Coordinates of C-alpha atoms and ligand atoms in Angstrom, one line a residue:
M1 CA 225.6 51.0 245.4
W2 CA 229.1 49.7 246.0
T3 CA 229.9 52.9 248.0
L4 CA 226.7 52.5 250.0
A5 CA 227.4 48.8 250.7
R6 CA 230.8 49.7 252.1
E7 CA 229.4 52.5 254.2
C8 CA 226.6 50.3 255.5
G9 CA 229.0 47.5 256.5
L10 CA 227.3 45.0 254.2
D11 CA 229.2 42.2 252.5
L12 CA 231.0 44.1 249.8
N13 CA 230.7 42.5 246.3
S14 CA 233.0 43.6 243.5
S15 CA 232.3 47.0 242.0
Y16 CA 231.7 45.2 238.7
A17 CA 229.0 43.1 240.3
Y18 CA 227.0 46.2 241.2
L19 CA 227.5 47.5 237.7
M20 CA 226.0 44.2 236.4
Y21 CA 223.1 44.5 238.7
A22 CA 222.5 48.1 237.7
S23 CA 222.4 47.2 234.0
D24 CA 221.0 43.7 233.8
F25 CA 218.8 43.5 236.9
A26 CA 217.6 47.1 237.1
Q27 CA 214.0 46.1 237.2
T28 CA 214.5 44.3 240.5
C29 CA 216.8 46.9 242.1
R30 CA 216.2 50.3 243.5
L31 CA 218.3 53.3 244.4
A32 CA 217.0 56.0 246.8
V33 CA 218.3 59.6 246.2
L34 CA 218.1 62.4 248.7
D35 CA 219.2 65.9 247.6
G36 CA 220.9 64.4 244.5
E37 CA 222.9 61.9 246.5
P38 CA 222.3 58.2 246.6
V39 CA 221.3 57.2 250.2
G40 CA 219.9 53.7 249.8
Y41 CA 219.7 50.7 247.5
V42 CA 218.1 47.4 247.1
L43 CA 219.7 44.6 245.1
G44 CA 217.1 42.0 244.0
Y45 CA 216.6 39.4 241.4
R46 CA 214.1 36.8 240.4
P47 CA 215.5 33.3 240.9
P48 CA 215.2 31.6 237.5
E49 CA 213.6 28.5 239.0
R50 CA 211.1 30.5 241.1
S51 CA 210.3 33.3 238.7
S52 CA 207.3 34.5 240.7
H53 CA 209.6 35.1 243.7
L54 CA 211.7 38.2 244.3
F55 CA 214.9 37.6 246.2
I56 CA 216.3 40.6 248.0
W57 CA 220.0 40.1 248.2
Q58 CA 221.1 43.3 249.8
V59 CA 219.4 46.4 251.2
G60 CA 221.3 49.3 252.7
V61 CA 220.5 52.9 253.7
S62 CA 223.2 55.3 254.7
D63 CA 223.2 56.6 258.3
R64 CA 221.9 60.0 257.4
A65 CA 218.7 58.6 255.9
R66 CA 217.9 55.8 258.3
G67 CA 214.7 55.6 260.3
R68 CA 212.6 57.5 257.7
G69 CA 211.1 54.5 255.9
V70 CA 213.5 54.7 252.9
A71 CA 214.2 51.0 252.9
G72 CA 210.5 50.2 253.3
R73 CA 209.6 52.5 250.4
M74 CA 212.1 50.8 248.1
L75 CA 210.7 47.4 248.9
H76 CA 207.1 48.5 248.5
D77 CA 208.0 50.2 245.2
L78 CA 209.4 46.9 243.9
L79 CA 206.2 45.0 244.9
D80 CA 204.0 47.8 243.4
T81 CA 205.9 47.5 240.1
L82 CA 206.5 43.7 239.9
T83 CA 202.8 42.8 240.2
D84 CA 203.3 39.1 239.3
V85 CA 205.6 38.6 242.2
D86 CA 203.8 36.5 244.9
V87 CA 206.7 35.7 247.3
L88 CA 209.4 38.0 248.7
E89 CA 212.5 36.3 250.0
A90 CA 215.5 37.4 251.8
T91 CA 218.1 36.1 254.3
V92 CA 218.8 38.0 257.5
E93 CA 221.2 37.3 260.3
E94 CA 219.6 36.6 263.7
T95 CA 221.2 39.7 265.2
N96 CA 220.1 42.2 262.6
A97 CA 217.1 43.8 264.4
A98 CA 216.7 46.7 262.0
S99 CA 216.5 44.4 258.9
R100 CA 214.2 42.0 260.6
A101 CA 211.9 44.9 261.7
L102 CA 212.0 46.2 258.1
F103 CA 210.7 43.0 256.6
A104 CA 208.2 42.5 259.3
R105 CA 206.8 45.9 258.7
V106 CA 206.6 45.4 254.9
A107 CA 204.7 42.1 255.5
R108 CA 202.4 43.8 258.0
E109 CA 201.7 46.8 255.8
R110 CA 200.6 44.5 252.9
G111 CA 198.7 42.1 255.0
G112 CA 201.1 39.3 254.2
D113 CA 202.5 36.3 256.3
L114 CA 206.2 36.2 257.2
A115 CA 207.7 32.8 257.8
W116 CA 211.3 31.8 258.6
T117 CA 213.2 28.7 257.6
R118 CA 216.8 27.5 258.0
G119 CA 218.3 29.4 255.0
V120 CA 222.1 29.5 254.7
T121 CA 223.7 28.2 257.8
A122 CA 227.1 29.3 259.3
A123 CA 228.5 25.9 258.2
D124 CA 227.5 26.6 254.5
F125 CA 229.9 29.6 254.4
P126 CA 233.6 29.1 253.7
D127 CA 234.5 32.0 256.0
D128 CA 233.3 32.9 259.5
H129 CA 230.1 34.4 258.2
P130 CA 227.2 33.9 260.6
G131 CA 224.1 32.0 259.4
E132 CA 221.4 33.7 257.5
P133 CA 217.9 32.3 258.1
L134 CA 215.6 32.7 255.1
L135 CA 212.4 34.7 255.4
E136 CA 209.5 34.4 253.0
I137 CA 206.6 36.9 252.8
T138 CA 203.5 35.4 251.1
G139 CA 199.9 36.2 250.7
F140 CA 200.5 40.0 250.4
R141 CA 198.2 42.3 248.6
A142 CA 198.6 45.2 246.3
R143 CA 198.4 48.6 248.1
Ligands
LIG201 C1 218.1 47.7 257.6 C2 218.1 49.1 257.0 C3 218.3 48.9 255.5 C4 216.8 49.7 257.3 O1 216.7 51.0 256.6 P1 215.7 52.2 257.1 O2 215.5 53.0 255.9 O3 216.3 52.9 258.3 O4 214.5 51.4 257.5 P2 213.0 51.9 257.8 O5 213.1 53.4 258.2 O6 212.1 51.5 256.7 O7 212.7 51.1 259.2 C5 212.4 49.8 259.1 C6 212.2 49.3 260.6 O8 213.5 49.1 261.2 C7 213.5 49.6 262.5 N1 214.8 50.0 263.0 C8 215.6 50.9 262.4 N2 216.8 50.9 263.1 C9 216.7 49.9 264.0 C10 217.6 49.4 265.0 N3 218.9 49.8 265.1 N4 217.2 48.3 265.8 C11 215.9 47.9 265.7 N5 215.1 48.3 264.7 C12 215.4 49.3 263.9 C13 212.5 50.8 262.4 O9 212.0 51.2 263.6 C14 211.5 50.2 261.5 O10 210.6 49.3 262.2 P3 209.2 49.8 262.8 O11 208.5 50.5 261.7 O12 208.5 48.5 263.2 O13 209.5 50.7 263.9 C15 219.2 50.0 257.5 O14 219.2 49.9 259.0 C16 220.6 49.5 257.1 O15 221.1 49.9 256.0 N6 221.3 48.7 257.9 C17 222.7 48.3 257.6 C18 222.7 47.3 256.5 C19 221.9 46.1 256.7 O16 222.0 45.5 257.8 N7 221.1 45.7 255.7 C20 220.2 44.6 255.8 C21 221.0 43.3 255.5 S1 219.8 42.0 255.2

């Protein structure tokens, strides 16, 4: 996951953080494998104060596997497995068209509603990170 995050140009957490996710948050993470090689991952967790929500922290798919629905499959698999989750949350930069299309598609495919709120603003970040509006998908159904 650390290698993929770097390859995908995502905010790179420490390698130790990914190990913690892989061990302690495995139920809410996914790894996609193609020909024996990891090509995509999702880091998610259930916020302790909103335990029926699933927060997607990072999703990345390597160049060679993009555009084939890999990211969508990982998100659907999480929702298929975590049947008591009723809200899916993520924050996505305004300019990230692929990621926005991804979540819109998942919402559409499950008949859910997608709504945006302010999320994390640029001023909240200590560095020059752009703002990350928050999306919430609600009212989705099992497939
Ligand atoms: C976002 C990302 C994970 C999507 O992975 P993927 O496996 O290619 O996604 P899917 O094949 O499931 O496609 C999802 C949607 O994105 C669209 N899409 C893919 N690349 C796109 C692009 N460059 N611009 C606009 N839309 C794009 C697809 O057309 C599809 O939408 P549609 O079904 O309405 O046509 C991948 O592009 C990626 O890793 N990007 C870099 C890391 C990143 O930005 N992660 C998200 C941070 S929140």
